[in-house]
CSV table of C-alpha atoms in Angstrom, one decimal:
chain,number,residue,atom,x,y,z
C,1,UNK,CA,138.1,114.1,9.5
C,2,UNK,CA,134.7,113.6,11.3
C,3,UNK,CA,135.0,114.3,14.9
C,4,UNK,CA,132.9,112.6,17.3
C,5,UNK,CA,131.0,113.7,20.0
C,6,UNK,CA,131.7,111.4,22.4
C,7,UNK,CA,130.0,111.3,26.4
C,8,UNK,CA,133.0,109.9,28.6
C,9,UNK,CA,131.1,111.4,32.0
C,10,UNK,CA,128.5,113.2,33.1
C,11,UNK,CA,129.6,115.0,36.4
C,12,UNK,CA,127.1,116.4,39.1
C,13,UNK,CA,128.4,118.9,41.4
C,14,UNK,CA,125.6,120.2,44.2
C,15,UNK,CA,126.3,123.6,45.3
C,16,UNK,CA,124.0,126.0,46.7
C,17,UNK,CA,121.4,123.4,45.6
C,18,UNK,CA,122.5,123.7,42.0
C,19,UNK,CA,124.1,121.1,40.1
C,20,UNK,CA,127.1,121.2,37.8
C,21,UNK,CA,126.9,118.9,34.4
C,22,UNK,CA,130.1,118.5,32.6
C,23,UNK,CA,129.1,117.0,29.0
C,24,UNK,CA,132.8,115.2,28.3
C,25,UNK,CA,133.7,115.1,24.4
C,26,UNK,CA,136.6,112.8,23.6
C,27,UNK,CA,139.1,115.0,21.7
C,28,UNK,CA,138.2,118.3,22.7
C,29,UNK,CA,138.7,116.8,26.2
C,30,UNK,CA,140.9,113.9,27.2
C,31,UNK,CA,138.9,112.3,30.7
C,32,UNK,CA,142.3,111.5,32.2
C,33,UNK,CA,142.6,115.1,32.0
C,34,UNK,CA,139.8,116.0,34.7
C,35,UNK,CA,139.9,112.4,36.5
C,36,UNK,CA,141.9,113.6,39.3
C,37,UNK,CA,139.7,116.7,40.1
C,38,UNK,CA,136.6,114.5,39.7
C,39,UNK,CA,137.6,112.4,42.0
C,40,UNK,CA,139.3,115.1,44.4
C,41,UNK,CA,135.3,116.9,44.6
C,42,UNK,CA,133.6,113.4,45.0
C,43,UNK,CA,132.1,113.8,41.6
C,44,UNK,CA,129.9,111.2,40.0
C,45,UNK,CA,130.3,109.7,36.5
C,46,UNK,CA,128.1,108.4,33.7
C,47,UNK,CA,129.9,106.5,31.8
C,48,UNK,CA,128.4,105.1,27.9
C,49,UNK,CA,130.4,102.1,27.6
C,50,UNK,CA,128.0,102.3,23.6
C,51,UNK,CA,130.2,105.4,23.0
C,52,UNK,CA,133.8,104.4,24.2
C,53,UNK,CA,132.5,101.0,22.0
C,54,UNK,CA,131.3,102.5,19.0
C,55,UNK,CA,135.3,104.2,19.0
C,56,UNK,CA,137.0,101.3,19.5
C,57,UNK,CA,138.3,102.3,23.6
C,58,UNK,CA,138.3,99.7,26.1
C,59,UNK,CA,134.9,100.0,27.7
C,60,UNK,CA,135.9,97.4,30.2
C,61,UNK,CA,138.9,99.1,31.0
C,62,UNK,CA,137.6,102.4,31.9
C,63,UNK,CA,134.8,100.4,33.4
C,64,UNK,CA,136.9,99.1,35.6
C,65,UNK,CA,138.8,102.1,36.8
C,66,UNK,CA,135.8,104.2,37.0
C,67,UNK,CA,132.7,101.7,38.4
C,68,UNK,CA,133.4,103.5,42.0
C,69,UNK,CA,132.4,106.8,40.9
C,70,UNK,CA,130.0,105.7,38.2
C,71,UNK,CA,126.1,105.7,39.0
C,72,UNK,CA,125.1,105.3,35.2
C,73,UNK,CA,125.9,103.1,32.4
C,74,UNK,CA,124.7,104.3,29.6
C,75,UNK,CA,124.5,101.2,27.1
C,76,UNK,CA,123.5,101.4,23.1
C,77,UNK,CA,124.4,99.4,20.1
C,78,UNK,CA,125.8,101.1,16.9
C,79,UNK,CA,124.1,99.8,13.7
C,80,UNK,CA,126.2,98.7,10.1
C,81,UNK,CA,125.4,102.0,9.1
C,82,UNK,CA,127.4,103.8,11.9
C,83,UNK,CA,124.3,105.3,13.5
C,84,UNK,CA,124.5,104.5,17.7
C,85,UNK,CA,121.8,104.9,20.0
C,86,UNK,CA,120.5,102.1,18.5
C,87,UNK,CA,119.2,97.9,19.9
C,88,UNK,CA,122.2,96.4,21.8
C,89,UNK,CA,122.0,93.9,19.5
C,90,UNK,CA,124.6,95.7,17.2
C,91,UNK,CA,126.8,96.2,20.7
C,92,UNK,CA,129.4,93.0,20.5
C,93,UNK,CA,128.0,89.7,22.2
C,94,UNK,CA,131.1,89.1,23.8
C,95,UNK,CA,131.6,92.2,24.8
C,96,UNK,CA,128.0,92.4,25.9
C,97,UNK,CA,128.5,89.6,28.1
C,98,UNK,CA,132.0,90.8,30.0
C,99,UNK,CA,130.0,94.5,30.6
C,100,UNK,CA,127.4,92.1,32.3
C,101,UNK,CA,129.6,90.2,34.4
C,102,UNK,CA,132.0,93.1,35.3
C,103,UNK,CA,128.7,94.7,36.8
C,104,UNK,CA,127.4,91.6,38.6
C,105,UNK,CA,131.0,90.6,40.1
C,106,UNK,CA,131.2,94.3,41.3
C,107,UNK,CA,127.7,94.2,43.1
C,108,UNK,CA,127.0,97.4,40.5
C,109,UNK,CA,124.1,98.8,42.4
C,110,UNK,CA,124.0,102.0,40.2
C,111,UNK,CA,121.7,102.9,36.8
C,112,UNK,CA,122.2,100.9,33.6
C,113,UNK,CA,119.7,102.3,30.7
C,114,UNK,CA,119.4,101.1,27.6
C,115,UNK,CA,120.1,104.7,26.0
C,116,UNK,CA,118.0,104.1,22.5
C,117,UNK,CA,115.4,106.4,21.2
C,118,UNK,CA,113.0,104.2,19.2
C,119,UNK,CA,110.9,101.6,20.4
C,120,UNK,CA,112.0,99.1,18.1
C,121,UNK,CA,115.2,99.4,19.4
C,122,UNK,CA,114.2,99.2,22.8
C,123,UNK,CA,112.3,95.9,22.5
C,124,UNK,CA,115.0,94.4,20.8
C,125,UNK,CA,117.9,95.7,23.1
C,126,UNK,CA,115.5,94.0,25.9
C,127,UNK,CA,114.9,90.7,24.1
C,128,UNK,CA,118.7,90.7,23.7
C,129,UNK,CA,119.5,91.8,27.1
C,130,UNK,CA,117.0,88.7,28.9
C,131,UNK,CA,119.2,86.2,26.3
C,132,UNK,CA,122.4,87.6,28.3
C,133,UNK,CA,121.6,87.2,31.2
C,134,UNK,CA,119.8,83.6,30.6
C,135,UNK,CA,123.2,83.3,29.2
C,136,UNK,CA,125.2,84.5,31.9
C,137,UNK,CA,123.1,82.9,34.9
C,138,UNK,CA,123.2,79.4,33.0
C,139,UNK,CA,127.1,79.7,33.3
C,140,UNK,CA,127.2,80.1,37.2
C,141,UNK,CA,127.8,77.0,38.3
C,142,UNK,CA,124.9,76.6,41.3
C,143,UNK,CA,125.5,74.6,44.8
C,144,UNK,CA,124.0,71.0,44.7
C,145,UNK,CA,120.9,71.0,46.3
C,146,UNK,CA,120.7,69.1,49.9
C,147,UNK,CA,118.2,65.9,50.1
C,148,UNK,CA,115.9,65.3,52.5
């Protein structure tokens, strides 16, 4: 069987003014392995919720646990053909739209790229990401406005 290289975290690590950059592959791996010490050194993760997504994991889960340390979210679609990297509009709408709110109901003030590497991709994934959030800021209900 085909295994995946799969980005859980990028970890940056500042010593001596170099930096330490952990490439995380799901299977050779497990992240709940080095959690503890990432957390312990007050390391910072990168988490590409397209990845854990493209392998059926619970992005929203891990997104949970892990938004504290996590200053990017790397965020891709993966096409019929099982190539990822590709316009978010392969990534689950639903799905799409919980990764949007988690980040907005936690005040996310870190990175999210869209991590494709063609620029019809990119135009897509950003048509498709202004639809969401017209989609998500339609749903919050807004305070009447006063008269007068």
């Amino acid at each position: 069987s085909k295994q995946r290289r799969t980005p859980v975290a990028t970890e940056h690590l500042r010593s001596n003014g170099r930096r330490l950059r952990l490439y995380h592959l799901q299977g050779a791996l497990a992240f709940a392995s080095i959690e503890p010490v990432v957390r312990e050194l007050g390391l910072s993760v990168a988490l590409d919720v397209g990845h854990l997504v493209r392998d059926g994991l619970d992005e929203l889960g891990a997104l949970a646990r892990l938004l504290p340390l996590t200053r990017v979210v790397q965020w891709h679609g993966t096409d019929p053909n099982d190539r990822d990297h590709r316009s978010i509009e392969h990534y689950p709408r639903e799905r799409a739209l919980g990764l949007l709110s988690a980040l907005r109901a936690a005040g996310y003030g870190g990175v999210l790229t869209l991590e494709v590497f063609r620029a019809a991709d990119l135009e897509s994934s950003r048509r498709v990401l202004a639809s969401l959030l017209a989609e998500l800021d339609a749903s919050i209900p807004h305070a009447p406005r006063a008269s007068g």
